[in-house]
Structures are given as structure tokens and as C-alpha cells.
Amino acid sequence: MKQMRKELSLIAVITLLFAVFSTAFASAAQSMSTGSTYILLYVDKNEAFLNGKQVTLDSPATIIKDKMFVPAKFLGDALGMKVEWNEKTRQVEMTTPGFNIVLDSDNKSVWINGMMQPFDSAASISKEGRLLIKLTWLADYMGARYTYNDELRRVEIIHSRTPSGIYIPDTGNSKPVAKFTFAKQVYKIGEPVKYVDLSYDPDAEGIVKYEWTGKEEAFFTAGTFPISLTVWDGHGSKSEKYTRNITIEDKTYLSAIEYPIYTKPVGGFIKTDWSMLWGNFWSLPQLPKQVTVDESRKLLVSDSPEEFTEKGILYQDTVKGKGRLYADHINGTREKVTLAIMAKNNTDKPVTIKTTSKGEVWPSVYANLIGNEASVDFLINDPLNDSMVVPPKQTFIYSQMPEFYPGQGVNLFYDVETDGEIQFSFVATDQINQNTLNQLPLLPFTGHVRGSFQVSQVNWNIDASSFTTPSRLILGDGKTDPFQPGYDPLRKQNVLNEGNYGVVYKIHADKPRRMAVMLLAYGGVFKGPFKINGEIRLVPESGVITAFDGMQILAKTTGKEDSLDIEFTPPAGSAFPIDLIFYPLDDR
């Protein structure tokens, strides 16, 4: 009776200890205290208990020649030690603290740290073909304590893992400790996860490197996911890997589509693929708009021959009053030249030319860059008060760009106001003087855009206050955004400004709701600026956007702004159409 009471008391103590240790390890895989494992095995029975939970064994414990043998694989897994079958060598490999053990049943031998012992002295193969090891090995090689109750024919095994230290005597340095937690243990699908870094260096020298495994900003599948962290200190000492499990419940906070739109800042790029675009953004309804045009400023576009192969006059027309001069050209000759705009006064009175705004760029071989930089310069709209007076019957150089070499291009804008008629000529030449216009030929039209257009500004008023589904505005498709008509006096024919180059778009919304405004390029390569409520936004911030590559967030509104104003001009070198996507947001 006393023996039974003593046995029950021991079991109660062990169970209590296990409960304390197992609670500490519910979510973290690494800790300074590693806890205890409690196992009950019954002779010749497949039922066993691991930490109070019943399990079924492939092979039971058994007595062979008065010696107790227990299942090796089960014990190795339960105690966190390696027990693996090597198919190539046909050997069982075991790794325990301080010992590397190889059991070779074919050759009836056991190797312990390179020393051979007879196989039968340590192990046996059950009738089910499972490896059994002698119970006495537990104390010697697995660091476990055991007792055998002959009356109950039961083996009790207790194993306590002792953590390894982190101090390195040879270097006088300690390993850092990786550790973290979450702001909360359960998150919804698509809910941003807050990671709380608790790592430290016992030497107080700081952590210099972090390596995460499984870490995500948010998870989009319900379940439990392991996340691990390893850190390094300044001496290159590496911590043990620390792992925690995060639980994602089957409730949605944000979908995979919504998440980047809500969480990325203005200027952020959202990577997409064809299926995502096709399923979510390809056929969005168009946001209604009221369109008006400004015909007070005549637009002269010299974009052909875009790549000229000889020197000459690229385009020529007159301006009286307000005008905009726009040119985009590539040097296709084999020598360096300059692009100039000549101003000729054919009247009998002097004419004053005032320049009110400009956009210029240094010559470059990158077409997207020159279009982007000239557009940025123009949209900045630095105040200008430059003026020049052209005497009657005289020709002056209005503007001259730096020399540019074969393959390089230039792009320029000028807004001008004249108090009389001036003939502006865009010329490519190596010598600029007052006789240049008389010495250069008119170059033939070879495609692209060339002509004079009455519309230089398009105004779109939109209602962005109450829409509830993602919507869009299309720019540059020639249909919902028509290309502006014009006339080429050199060819004497009507033309279209395909792409509306040189035209400024002004998009205005009163009292916009809370939303994100994004750009999607699907006509080809795009690089260009937008002006949002007076602030320049580069799209993209570096490089270019290719068709279907992704979307960039141009703006986010809070629902408290008085208005949203977007200003844009199609950058040279970029392809159209593009979409402006207006995505409603809620309090999430």
C-alpha cells in the first residue's frame, strides 16, 4: 500500500511539472527552460501515454531475455532526438546529447561515437520489423530516468532537456538571443500582423542582422503558421533559431487585392499579374465626367520626323496671342546638331514674345527619361517673366537647345504670349544665324504627330464624392478621351494629335470621398509625372512601368478634403492608354 501511495505521489508531481513546462511552450519553440517529457509504456501493449495523452504504438515495449526493450522511433520523436533509417547504408542513425549512434542490423553491430558493440547487447528487431532498444540505454544515452512497475507491467520514463549555454569561452563573447512575439495571438485573414522584437545581446553590443522565415505582413489563408527568427551580433555570433506559431482565423479583414491598396503609402507600387488585373481591374466602370476644353492657346506640335536623318525645318506655323510650342525629336543623323526654335516677324511692327512657362531637358538617349523630365519641368510651373522683342521683318533665335549627338533626343515645352503674329520654326541644324531659315529645306513628313491644334487644355470635372465601387478614367485611348483635331499648314491637311502630346489635363473633384487613386499602364511602357493638389508625383519613382506590370498609388484622400486636383500632360516616349483607378476605402 505504501509503495502504491509513493507511486501515485510521484505521478502527481510529474504531471504537475509537465503542466507547468508545457504551458510555457504552447507557442514558442525555443526557451531557456526546455521542460520535461513524461511517458508511460505497457509491456506487450500498443497503448501508451505521452504527456498525459493516449497514443498507439507501431510496436509495443517487450521483455527479451529478462531485459526490457522499448520502441526507438517513438522515444526519439517524443524526446526530440533523431532516429532515422538510412536507405543507402541500411542503418538506423540516432543522435542523442553527446552521442552519435549507428545500429546495423544486417551486420549485427552497434557503433557509438565510432566504437563498436554487439547489436544484441543494445537493440532488437520486433516481429513487426520495428527497432527496439534496451531500456538501460535511456539513462546512458538519452539522458532519461525510468522506473519499471512489475505489478502493473508498466515503464515510466521522465526526460528533462537541459538547455545549452550561450557563452563562448574561447572568444569571451555570448551568442545573441532571438525572441519575438505578436501584438495578439489571433489575426484575421488579411489583417496586418504586428511583430514585437524582443531579441537581445547578453553582452549589450546590439543585434546587427535579422533573418526571418515565414514572416508575412499579413496572411491570406486561415490556419496556424510557424514563424522563425535568427539574429547575429557584431562579432558574427549567431543565435539559436526561435520559432512561434501564429493563428489566422477564418474571418476576413482585407482580401489579397484590398490589402496593398489599404496599406501601401502614396507612391507605393502594387505588383500585379495578368489574372489579377483581368479579374479585378480590367473592366471597371468609368467615372462620369463633365468635359470642357480651353481653346485660348494654340498648340504647335513638332513630333515628325520624330527621328530626323538630315538637317532642316521640322515644323513651322504662326502664333498670334497665346501659344504653346512642343517638340520631341531624336537625332538620326551621323553628326551632332542642335534643335532651335526660330521666331520670325513678318509684320511691319515689332512684336513682343513673353514666355510664361517652360519645360526643358538635357539631351539623352533614353526616350522615357526626356519625356518625363521635360513634363516635370513644365508641371512645376515656376513663374517666368521672360520676354523678347522681334523687330519688323527680322528673325531671332527664340530658343536653342544644347548640341546633341546621334541617337540622343530632346523634348521641350514653351507657353508664349505675343502681341502680334510670329512665325515659329522648329529646326535641326549645326549652325544658327539669321539666315538659317533661308538655308534649310522643309523636311518631309514621315509619320508621328505634326500640326497645330486649337485645344491645349482639357478639363474634366468628376463626382468622386459618393461612388461605391472601384471606377476609372481612361486617358489616351482616342475614344472616351478623344484625340484633338488640328491642321498641318505644311501638308495642308487635317490631322489628329494622337496621344494628345502637349495637352494639359486638369481633373477636378469637389469633396472627394475616402479613396485611393492608382495608375495602371496597359498601352505599353510608361514613365511620367502627375501633379496632385500642387505636389509632383513621379510614376514610377524610378525606372518605368510596363504594361500589366502593376499599379502605383498616386494619391489617397481622407474624405475631409475640399477638393482633389490632378494635373497631367502625356510624357513623350510613353505609350497610351492608361487608367486612373479610383478605389473607395472604408475605415479599415
Coordinates of C-alpha atoms in Angstrom, one line a residue:
M1 CA 0.0 0.0 0.0
K2 CA 2.8 2.4 0.9
Q3 CA 4.6 1.6 -2.4
M4 CA 1.3 2.4 -4.3
R5 CA 0.9 5.8 -2.4
K6 CA 4.5 6.6 -3.2
E7 CA 4.0 5.7 -6.9
L8 CA 0.8 7.9 -7.1
S9 CA 2.6 10.8 -5.4
L10 CA 5.4 10.6 -8.0
I11 CA 3.0 10.6 -10.9
A12 CA 1.1 13.6 -9.4
V13 CA 4.4 15.5 -9.1
I14 CA 5.5 14.6 -12.6
T15 CA 2.1 15.6 -14.0
L16 CA 2.2 19.0 -12.3
L17 CA 5.7 19.6 -13.5
F18 CA 4.7 18.7 -17.1
A19 CA 1.7 21.0 -16.9
V20 CA 3.9 24.0 -15.9
F21 CA 6.5 23.3 -18.6
S22 CA 4.1 22.6 -21.4
T23 CA 2.2 25.8 -20.7
A24 CA 5.4 27.7 -21.2
F25 CA 6.0 26.0 -24.5
A26 CA 2.5 26.3 -26.0
S27 CA 3.5 28.9 -28.6
A28 CA 7.3 29.3 -28.5
A29 CA 9.6 26.6 -29.8
Q30 CA 12.7 27.9 -28.1
S31 CA 13.1 28.8 -24.5
M32 CA 15.8 28.8 -21.8
S33 CA 13.8 26.1 -19.9
T34 CA 13.0 23.2 -22.2
G35 CA 10.7 21.3 -19.9
S36 CA 10.1 17.6 -19.1
T37 CA 8.6 14.8 -21.1
Y38 CA 6.6 12.0 -19.3
I39 CA 5.9 8.7 -21.0
L40 CA 4.1 5.6 -19.8
L41 CA 4.6 2.3 -21.7
Y42 CA 2.9 -1.1 -21.0
V43 CA 4.6 -4.4 -21.7
D44 CA 3.2 -6.1 -24.8
K45 CA 0.5 -3.4 -25.3
N46 CA 0.3 -0.9 -28.1
E47 CA -1.4 1.7 -26.0
A48 CA 0.9 4.3 -24.4
F49 CA 0.7 7.8 -22.8
L50 CA 2.8 10.8 -23.8
N51 CA 2.4 13.7 -21.5
G52 CA -1.0 12.5 -20.4
K53 CA -2.4 11.9 -23.9
Q54 CA -3.0 8.4 -25.2
V55 CA -1.1 7.2 -28.3
T56 CA -1.0 4.0 -30.3
L57 CA 2.4 2.5 -30.9
D58 CA 3.5 0.6 -34.1
S59 CA 5.3 -1.9 -31.8
P60 CA 4.9 -2.2 -28.0
A61 CA 7.6 -2.5 -25.3
T62 CA 8.5 -6.0 -24.6
I63 CA 10.8 -8.2 -22.4
I64 CA 13.5 -10.2 -24.2
K65 CA 15.8 -12.5 -22.1
D66 CA 14.7 -10.7 -18.9
K67 CA 15.6 -7.3 -20.4
M68 CA 13.2 -4.6 -21.2
F69 CA 13.2 -3.3 -24.8
V70 CA 11.3 -0.2 -25.9
P71 CA 10.4 1.3 -29.3
A72 CA 13.3 3.5 -30.5
K73 CA 11.5 5.7 -33.1
F74 CA 8.7 6.6 -30.7
L75 CA 11.1 7.6 -27.9
G76 CA 13.3 9.5 -30.2
D77 CA 10.4 11.6 -31.6
A78 CA 8.9 12.1 -28.1
L79 CA 12.3 13.2 -26.7
G80 CA 13.2 15.4 -29.7
M81 CA 16.1 13.2 -30.8
K82 CA 17.0 12.0 -34.2
V83 CA 16.1 8.4 -35.1
E84 CA 16.2 7.9 -38.8
W85 CA 16.5 5.0 -41.3
N86 CA 19.3 5.5 -43.9
E87 CA 18.1 3.6 -47.0
K88 CA 21.6 3.7 -48.7
T89 CA 23.5 2.2 -45.8
R90 CA 20.6 0.2 -44.4
Q91 CA 21.4 1.5 -41.0
V92 CA 19.5 3.3 -38.3
E93 CA 21.1 6.6 -37.2
M94 CA 20.5 8.1 -33.8
T95 CA 21.7 11.4 -32.4
T96 CA 21.5 12.0 -28.6
P97 CA 23.2 14.6 -26.5
G98 CA 26.9 13.8 -26.8
F99 CA 26.4 10.5 -28.8
N100 CA 26.2 9.5 -32.4
I101 CA 24.8 6.0 -32.7
V102 CA 24.6 3.8 -35.7
L103 CA 22.7 0.5 -35.5
D104 CA 23.4 -2.1 -38.2
S105 CA 21.0 -5.0 -38.0
D106 CA 22.4 -6.6 -41.2
N107 CA 25.9 -6.9 -39.7
K108 CA 24.6 -7.2 -36.1
S109 CA 26.7 -4.3 -34.8
V110 CA 26.2 -1.0 -33.0
W111 CA 28.6 1.9 -33.3
I112 CA 28.6 4.5 -30.5
N113 CA 30.8 7.5 -31.4
G114 CA 32.9 5.2 -33.6
M115 CA 33.2 2.3 -31.0
M116 CA 31.5 -1.0 -31.9
Q117 CA 29.3 -3.0 -29.6
P118 CA 27.4 -6.2 -30.3
F119 CA 23.9 -5.5 -31.7
D120 CA 22.1 -7.9 -29.4
S121 CA 23.6 -6.2 -26.3
A122 CA 21.7 -3.0 -27.1
A123 CA 18.9 -3.5 -29.6
S124 CA 16.5 -5.9 -31.2
I125 CA 14.0 -6.0 -34.1
S126 CA 10.4 -6.7 -33.2
K127 CA 8.1 -9.1 -35.0
E128 CA 6.6 -6.0 -36.7
G129 CA 10.1 -5.1 -38.1
R130 CA 10.5 -2.1 -35.7
L131 CA 13.7 -1.2 -33.9
L132 CA 13.6 -1.8 -30.2
I133 CA 16.4 -0.6 -27.8
K134 CA 17.3 -1.8 -24.3
L135 CA 15.7 0.3 -21.6
T136 CA 19.0 0.8 -19.8
W137 CA 20.2 2.9 -22.8
L138 CA 17.7 5.6 -21.8
A139 CA 19.8 6.6 -18.8
D140 CA 23.1 6.3 -20.6
Y141 CA 22.5 7.8 -24.0
M142 CA 19.2 9.7 -23.9
G143 CA 19.6 11.3 -20.5
A144 CA 16.3 9.9 -19.3
R145 CA 15.2 8.4 -16.0
Y146 CA 13.0 5.4 -15.8
T147 CA 11.2 3.0 -13.4
Y148 CA 9.6 -0.3 -14.1
N149 CA 6.5 -1.4 -12.1
D150 CA 6.4 -5.2 -12.3
E151 CA 3.0 -5.4 -10.8
L152 CA 1.4 -3.1 -13.4
R153 CA 3.9 -4.2 -16.1
R154 CA 4.5 -0.5 -16.9
V155 CA 7.5 1.6 -17.6
E156 CA 7.6 5.2 -16.6
I157 CA 10.1 7.5 -18.4
I158 CA 11.0 11.0 -17.4
H159 CA 13.2 13.1 -19.6
S160 CA 14.3 16.7 -18.9
R161 CA 16.2 18.7 -21.5
T162 CA 18.9 20.9 -20.3
P163 CA 19.4 24.0 -22.4
S164 CA 22.9 24.6 -23.9
G165 CA 24.6 27.8 -22.7
I166 CA 25.2 30.7 -25.0
Y167 CA 28.6 31.9 -23.6
I168 CA 31.6 31.2 -25.9
P169 CA 34.7 30.9 -23.6
D170 CA 37.2 31.0 -26.5
T171 CA 36.0 34.4 -27.6
G172 CA 34.8 35.8 -24.3
N173 CA 31.5 36.6 -26.2
S174 CA 27.9 35.4 -25.8
K175 CA 25.6 34.4 -28.5
P176 CA 22.7 36.8 -29.0
V177 CA 19.2 35.6 -28.2
A178 CA 16.4 35.7 -30.8
K179 CA 13.0 36.3 -29.5
F180 CA 9.8 38.0 -30.6
T181 CA 6.0 38.0 -30.0
F182 CA 2.9 39.3 -31.7
A183 CA 0.7 42.1 -30.6
K184 CA -2.0 39.5 -30.3
Q185 CA -2.1 35.8 -30.9
V186 CA -5.1 35.5 -33.3
Y187 CA -5.4 37.5 -36.5
K188 CA -7.9 37.6 -39.3
I189 CA -7.2 36.9 -42.9
G190 CA -5.5 40.0 -44.4
E191 CA -5.1 41.7 -41.1
P192 CA -1.7 43.4 -40.7
V193 CA 0.5 41.5 -38.2
K194 CA 2.4 43.5 -35.7
Y195 CA 5.7 41.8 -34.7
V196 CA 7.3 42.8 -31.4
D197 CA 11.0 42.2 -31.5
L198 CA 12.3 41.0 -28.1
S199 CA 15.8 39.9 -29.2
Y200 CA 18.8 40.9 -27.1
D201 CA 22.5 40.5 -26.8
P202 CA 23.7 39.5 -23.3
D203 CA 26.9 41.4 -24.0
A204 CA 24.9 44.6 -24.7
E205 CA 26.6 45.1 -28.0
G206 CA 23.4 45.1 -30.1
I207 CA 21.9 43.0 -32.8
V208 CA 23.2 43.7 -36.3
K209 CA 21.4 41.1 -38.5
Y210 CA 17.9 39.6 -38.6
E211 CA 16.9 36.6 -40.6
W212 CA 13.2 35.7 -40.7
T213 CA 11.5 32.6 -42.0
G214 CA 7.8 32.5 -42.7
K215 CA 7.3 36.2 -41.7
E216 CA 4.5 37.9 -43.7
E217 CA 2.9 41.3 -43.4
A218 CA -0.4 39.6 -43.5
F219 CA -1.7 36.0 -44.2
F220 CA -4.5 35.3 -46.6
T221 CA -5.2 31.7 -45.6
A222 CA -6.7 30.5 -42.4
G223 CA -4.6 28.2 -40.3
T224 CA -1.6 28.0 -38.0
F225 CA 1.8 29.1 -39.4
P226 CA 5.3 28.8 -37.9
I227 CA 7.5 31.9 -38.0
S228 CA 11.2 31.8 -37.1
L229 CA 13.9 34.3 -36.3
T230 CA 17.7 34.0 -36.1
V231 CA 19.9 37.0 -35.2
W232 CA 23.6 37.9 -35.2
D233 CA 25.6 40.2 -33.1
G234 CA 28.5 42.4 -34.1
H235 CA 31.0 39.6 -33.6
G236 CA 29.2 37.3 -36.1
S237 CA 27.9 35.1 -33.3
K238 CA 24.6 33.5 -34.3
S239 CA 21.6 32.8 -32.1
E240 CA 19.6 29.7 -31.9
K241 CA 16.5 29.8 -34.1
Y242 CA 13.4 31.0 -32.3
T243 CA 10.0 29.9 -33.6
R244 CA 6.5 31.0 -32.7
N245 CA 3.2 29.9 -34.3
I246 CA 0.6 32.5 -35.4
T247 CA -3.1 31.6 -35.7
I248 CA -5.1 33.1 -38.6
E249 CA -8.9 32.7 -38.0
D250 CA -11.3 32.1 -40.9
K251 CA -12.6 35.7 -40.9
T252 CA -11.5 38.3 -43.5
Y253 CA -10.2 41.7 -42.6
L254 CA -8.8 42.5 -46.1
S255 CA -8.6 40.4 -49.2
A256 CA -5.3 39.9 -51.0
I257 CA -6.5 42.5 -53.6
E258 CA -7.5 45.1 -51.0
Y259 CA -4.5 44.7 -48.7
P260 CA -1.8 46.6 -50.6
I261 CA -4.4 49.3 -51.6
Y262 CA -5.2 50.0 -48.0
T263 CA -1.7 49.6 -46.5
K264 CA 0.8 50.9 -49.1
P265 CA 1.6 54.6 -48.9
V266 CA 1.2 57.2 -51.7
G267 CA 3.9 56.4 -54.2
G268 CA 3.8 52.7 -53.3
F269 CA 3.9 50.2 -56.2
I270 CA 1.4 47.2 -56.2
K271 CA 2.9 44.3 -58.2
T272 CA 0.2 42.5 -60.3
D273 CA -0.1 39.8 -62.8
W274 CA -2.5 39.3 -65.8
S275 CA -5.0 37.2 -63.9
M276 CA -5.3 39.7 -61.0
L277 CA -5.8 42.6 -63.5
W278 CA -8.2 40.7 -65.7
G279 CA -10.3 39.6 -62.7
N280 CA -10.4 42.8 -60.8
F281 CA -9.4 45.9 -62.8
W282 CA -9.8 45.2 -66.5
S283 CA -13.5 46.1 -67.0
L284 CA -14.1 48.7 -64.3
P285 CA -17.0 51.2 -64.9
Q286 CA -15.9 54.6 -66.0
L287 CA -16.3 57.5 -63.6
P288 CA -18.7 60.1 -65.2
K289 CA -17.0 63.3 -66.2
Q290 CA -18.0 66.7 -67.5
V291 CA -15.6 67.8 -70.2
T292 CA -14.7 71.3 -71.3
V293 CA -11.7 72.4 -73.4
D294 CA -9.6 75.5 -73.5
E295 CA -9.1 76.9 -77.0
S296 CA -7.4 80.1 -76.0
R297 CA -3.9 78.8 -76.6
K298 CA -2.8 77.4 -80.0
L299 CA -0.7 74.3 -79.7
L300 CA 2.2 73.7 -82.2
V301 CA 3.4 70.1 -82.1
S302 CA 6.7 69.2 -83.9
D303 CA 7.0 65.5 -83.5
S304 CA 7.7 64.4 -87.1
P305 CA 10.0 63.4 -88.4
E306 CA 10.5 62.3 -84.8
E307 CA 13.9 60.8 -85.7
F308 CA 15.2 63.2 -88.4
T309 CA 18.0 61.9 -90.6
E310 CA 19.0 65.2 -92.2
K311 CA 19.2 68.9 -91.2
G312 CA 16.2 71.1 -92.0
I313 CA 13.0 72.7 -90.9
L314 CA 10.9 70.2 -88.9
Y315 CA 7.7 72.2 -88.5
Q316 CA 6.5 75.8 -89.0
D317 CA 3.4 77.8 -88.1
T318 CA 2.3 81.1 -86.8
V319 CA 1.1 82.3 -83.3
K320 CA -0.8 85.5 -82.6
G321 CA -1.7 85.8 -78.9
K322 CA -1.4 82.7 -76.7
G323 CA 0.5 79.7 -77.9
R324 CA 2.3 76.5 -76.8
L325 CA 5.4 75.2 -78.5
Y326 CA 6.0 71.5 -78.2
A327 CA 8.8 69.4 -79.7
D328 CA 10.1 65.9 -79.3
H329 CA 12.9 64.8 -81.6
I330 CA 15.7 62.3 -81.9
N331 CA 19.0 62.9 -83.8
G332 CA 19.1 60.3 -86.5
T333 CA 22.0 61.9 -88.4
R334 CA 25.6 60.9 -88.1
E335 CA 26.7 64.2 -86.6
K336 CA 26.0 66.4 -83.6
V337 CA 23.3 69.0 -84.2
T338 CA 21.2 71.4 -82.2
L339 CA 17.4 71.9 -82.0
A340 CA 16.3 75.5 -82.2
I341 CA 13.1 77.5 -82.4
M342 CA 13.3 80.5 -84.7
A343 CA 10.9 83.4 -84.3
K344 CA 10.3 85.4 -87.5
N345 CA 8.3 88.7 -87.5
N346 CA 6.7 89.2 -91.0
T347 CA 4.8 92.3 -89.9
D348 CA 5.7 95.9 -90.1
K349 CA 5.7 96.4 -86.3
P350 CA 7.8 95.0 -83.5
V351 CA 6.3 92.0 -81.7
T352 CA 7.0 91.1 -78.1
I353 CA 7.1 87.4 -77.1
K354 CA 6.5 86.6 -73.4
T355 CA 7.4 83.2 -72.1
T356 CA 5.1 82.3 -69.2
S357 CA 6.2 78.7 -68.5
K358 CA 8.6 76.1 -69.9
G359 CA 9.7 72.5 -69.8
E360 CA 13.2 71.5 -70.9
V361 CA 15.5 68.5 -70.6
W362 CA 19.2 67.9 -71.4
P363 CA 19.8 65.6 -74.4
S364 CA 19.7 61.9 -73.6
V365 CA 19.4 58.5 -75.4
Y366 CA 16.6 57.5 -73.1
A367 CA 13.3 58.5 -74.6
N368 CA 11.2 57.9 -71.5
L369 CA 13.6 59.9 -69.4
I370 CA 13.5 63.0 -71.6
G371 CA 9.7 62.9 -71.8
N372 CA 9.4 62.5 -68.0
E373 CA 11.9 65.3 -67.2
A374 CA 10.5 67.8 -69.6
S375 CA 7.0 67.1 -68.3
V376 CA 8.2 67.5 -64.7
D377 CA 9.8 70.8 -65.5
F378 CA 6.6 72.1 -67.2
L379 CA 4.2 70.9 -64.5
I380 CA 6.3 72.5 -61.8
N381 CA 5.2 75.8 -63.4
D382 CA 7.9 78.0 -62.0
P383 CA 6.8 81.6 -62.6
L384 CA 8.6 83.2 -65.6
N385 CA 8.6 86.7 -67.0
D386 CA 11.0 86.3 -69.9
S387 CA 10.3 88.4 -72.9
M388 CA 12.0 89.3 -76.2
V389 CA 11.1 91.8 -78.9
V390 CA 11.4 90.8 -82.5
P391 CA 11.8 93.9 -84.9
P392 CA 9.8 94.0 -88.1
K393 CA 10.9 91.6 -90.9
Q394 CA 13.6 90.1 -88.5
T395 CA 14.3 86.6 -87.4
F396 CA 15.5 85.9 -83.9
I397 CA 16.5 82.7 -82.1
Y398 CA 13.8 82.2 -79.6
S399 CA 15.3 79.0 -78.1
Q400 CA 18.3 76.9 -78.7
M401 CA 19.0 73.5 -77.0
P402 CA 22.5 72.2 -76.3
E403 CA 24.2 70.2 -79.0
F404 CA 23.0 66.6 -79.0
Y405 CA 24.7 63.6 -80.6
P406 CA 23.4 60.8 -82.9
G407 CA 20.9 58.7 -81.0
Q408 CA 20.1 61.4 -78.4
G409 CA 16.8 63.1 -78.1
V410 CA 15.3 66.3 -76.7
N411 CA 11.9 67.3 -75.5
L412 CA 10.6 70.8 -74.8
F413 CA 7.5 72.9 -73.9
Y414 CA 7.1 76.7 -74.0
D415 CA 4.0 78.7 -73.2
V416 CA 4.2 82.0 -75.0
E417 CA 2.1 85.2 -75.4
T418 CA 2.7 87.5 -78.4
D419 CA 1.2 90.9 -79.1
G420 CA 1.4 90.3 -82.8
E421 CA 1.9 87.5 -85.3
I422 CA 5.1 85.5 -85.1
Q423 CA 6.1 82.6 -87.3
F424 CA 7.8 79.9 -85.2
S425 CA 10.1 77.4 -86.9
F426 CA 11.5 74.2 -85.3
V427 CA 14.9 73.5 -87.0
A428 CA 17.6 70.9 -86.7
T429 CA 20.9 72.3 -87.7
D430 CA 24.6 72.7 -86.9
Q431 CA 24.7 76.5 -87.5
I432 CA 22.3 79.0 -86.1
N433 CA 22.1 82.6 -87.6
Q434 CA 19.5 84.9 -89.0
N435 CA 19.8 83.3 -92.4
T436 CA 19.2 79.7 -91.1
L437 CA 15.6 79.6 -92.3
N438 CA 16.6 80.6 -95.8
Q439 CA 19.4 77.9 -96.0
L440 CA 17.4 74.9 -94.6
P441 CA 14.9 72.7 -96.5
L442 CA 11.5 71.8 -95.3
L443 CA 11.8 68.2 -94.1
P444 CA 9.1 65.8 -95.4
F445 CA 6.5 64.2 -93.1
T446 CA 7.3 60.6 -92.1
G447 CA 4.7 59.7 -89.5
H448 CA 4.0 60.5 -85.8
V449 CA 2.3 63.8 -84.9
R450 CA 2.8 67.1 -86.6
G451 CA 0.4 70.0 -86.7
S452 CA -1.3 72.9 -84.9
F453 CA -4.2 72.3 -82.6
Q454 CA -6.7 74.7 -81.1
V455 CA -7.1 72.7 -77.9
S456 CA -4.1 72.8 -75.5
Q457 CA -6.0 72.0 -72.2
V458 CA -8.8 69.6 -71.3
N459 CA -10.8 70.0 -68.1
W460 CA -12.6 67.0 -66.5
N461 CA -14.9 67.6 -63.6
I462 CA -15.8 64.4 -61.9
D463 CA -18.0 63.4 -59.0
A464 CA -15.8 61.4 -56.6
S465 CA -17.9 62.1 -53.5
S466 CA -20.3 59.2 -53.5
F467 CA -19.3 56.3 -55.8
T468 CA -19.2 52.9 -54.0
T469 CA -17.4 50.6 -56.5
P470 CA -13.9 50.8 -58.0
S471 CA -14.1 53.0 -61.1
R472 CA -11.7 54.5 -63.6
L473 CA -10.9 57.3 -66.0
I474 CA -9.2 56.4 -69.3
L475 CA -6.6 58.7 -70.7
G476 CA -5.3 58.5 -74.3
D477 CA -7.5 55.8 -75.9
G478 CA -8.8 58.1 -78.6
K479 CA -12.4 57.1 -77.8
T480 CA -13.5 58.1 -74.3
D481 CA -10.6 60.5 -74.4
P482 CA -10.7 61.8 -78.0
F483 CA -7.5 62.8 -79.8
Q484 CA -7.7 66.6 -80.5
P485 CA -8.1 67.6 -84.1
G486 CA -5.8 70.1 -85.8
Y487 CA -4.3 71.3 -89.1
D488 CA -0.9 71.0 -90.7
P489 CA -0.3 74.0 -92.9
L490 CA 2.8 72.5 -94.5
R491 CA 0.9 69.5 -95.8
K492 CA -2.4 71.4 -96.0
Q493 CA -4.4 68.7 -94.4
N494 CA -6.4 68.0 -91.2
V495 CA -4.6 65.9 -88.6
L496 CA -5.1 64.3 -85.1
N497 CA -2.9 64.8 -82.1
E498 CA -2.6 61.0 -81.4
G499 CA -1.7 60.8 -77.8
N500 CA -2.6 64.4 -77.1
Y501 CA 1.0 65.3 -76.6
G502 CA 1.5 68.9 -75.4
V503 CA -2.1 68.9 -74.0
V504 CA -2.6 69.6 -70.3
Y505 CA -5.3 67.6 -68.5
K506 CA -6.9 69.2 -65.4
I507 CA -9.1 66.8 -63.4
H508 CA -11.1 68.3 -60.5
A509 CA -13.4 66.7 -57.9
D510 CA -15.2 68.5 -55.1
K511 CA -15.4 66.9 -51.7
P512 CA -13.9 63.6 -52.7
R513 CA -14.7 60.6 -50.6
R514 CA -12.1 58.5 -48.8
M515 CA -10.3 56.6 -51.6
A516 CA -7.1 55.6 -53.3
V517 CA -6.2 56.8 -56.8
M518 CA -3.9 54.5 -58.8
L519 CA -2.4 54.4 -62.2
L520 CA -2.5 51.4 -64.4
A521 CA -0.5 51.4 -67.6
Y522 CA -1.8 49.0 -70.2
G523 CA -0.7 50.6 -73.5
G524 CA 3.0 49.8 -73.1
V525 CA 5.9 51.4 -71.3
F526 CA 5.1 54.4 -69.2
K527 CA 7.1 57.0 -67.2
G528 CA 5.7 60.4 -66.3
P529 CA 4.7 62.8 -63.6
F530 CA 1.3 63.9 -62.1
K531 CA 0.6 67.0 -60.1
I532 CA -1.7 66.1 -57.2
N533 CA -3.1 69.1 -55.3
G534 CA 0.1 71.0 -56.3
E535 CA 2.6 68.3 -55.4
I536 CA 4.6 66.4 -58.1
R537 CA 4.3 62.6 -58.0
L538 CA 6.6 60.6 -60.2
V539 CA 5.3 57.4 -61.8
P540 CA 7.2 55.3 -61.2
E541 CA 9.6 56.8 -58.7
S542 CA 12.4 55.0 -60.5
G543 CA 12.6 53.1 -63.8
V544 CA 9.5 52.6 -65.9
I545 CA 6.1 50.8 -65.6
T546 CA 5.4 48.2 -68.3
A547 CA 2.0 47.1 -69.4
F548 CA 0.2 44.9 -66.9
D549 CA 3.3 45.1 -64.5
G550 CA 1.4 46.7 -61.7
M551 CA -0.2 49.8 -60.3
Q552 CA 1.2 52.8 -58.5
I553 CA -0.7 54.7 -55.8
L554 CA -0.9 58.4 -56.9
A555 CA -3.0 59.7 -54.0
K556 CA -5.1 58.9 -51.0
T557 CA -7.9 61.0 -49.7
T558 CA -9.4 61.0 -46.2
G559 CA -12.9 62.2 -47.1
K560 CA -12.2 65.6 -45.4
E561 CA -10.5 67.4 -48.3
D562 CA -12.4 70.3 -50.0
S563 CA -11.2 69.1 -53.4
L564 CA -8.9 66.9 -55.4
D565 CA -7.0 68.3 -58.4
I566 CA -4.9 66.2 -60.7
E567 CA -2.8 67.8 -63.4
F568 CA -1.2 65.8 -66.2
T569 CA 0.4 66.0 -69.6
P570 CA 1.2 63.0 -71.7
P571 CA 5.0 62.4 -71.5
A572 CA 6.9 61.9 -74.7
G573 CA 8.2 58.3 -75.1
S574 CA 5.4 56.7 -73.1
A575 CA 2.6 54.6 -74.5
F576 CA -1.1 55.0 -74.1
P577 CA -3.8 54.4 -73.0
I578 CA -3.5 54.5 -69.2
D579 CA -6.2 54.1 -66.5
L580 CA -6.6 56.3 -63.4
I581 CA -8.4 53.9 -60.9
F582 CA -10.5 55.4 -58.1
Y583 CA -10.8 52.8 -55.3
P584 CA -13.2 53.6 -52.5
L585 CA -11.8 52.9 -49.0
D586 CA -13.6 52.4 -45.6
D587 CA -12.4 52.7 -42.0
R588 CA -10.3 49.6 -42.2

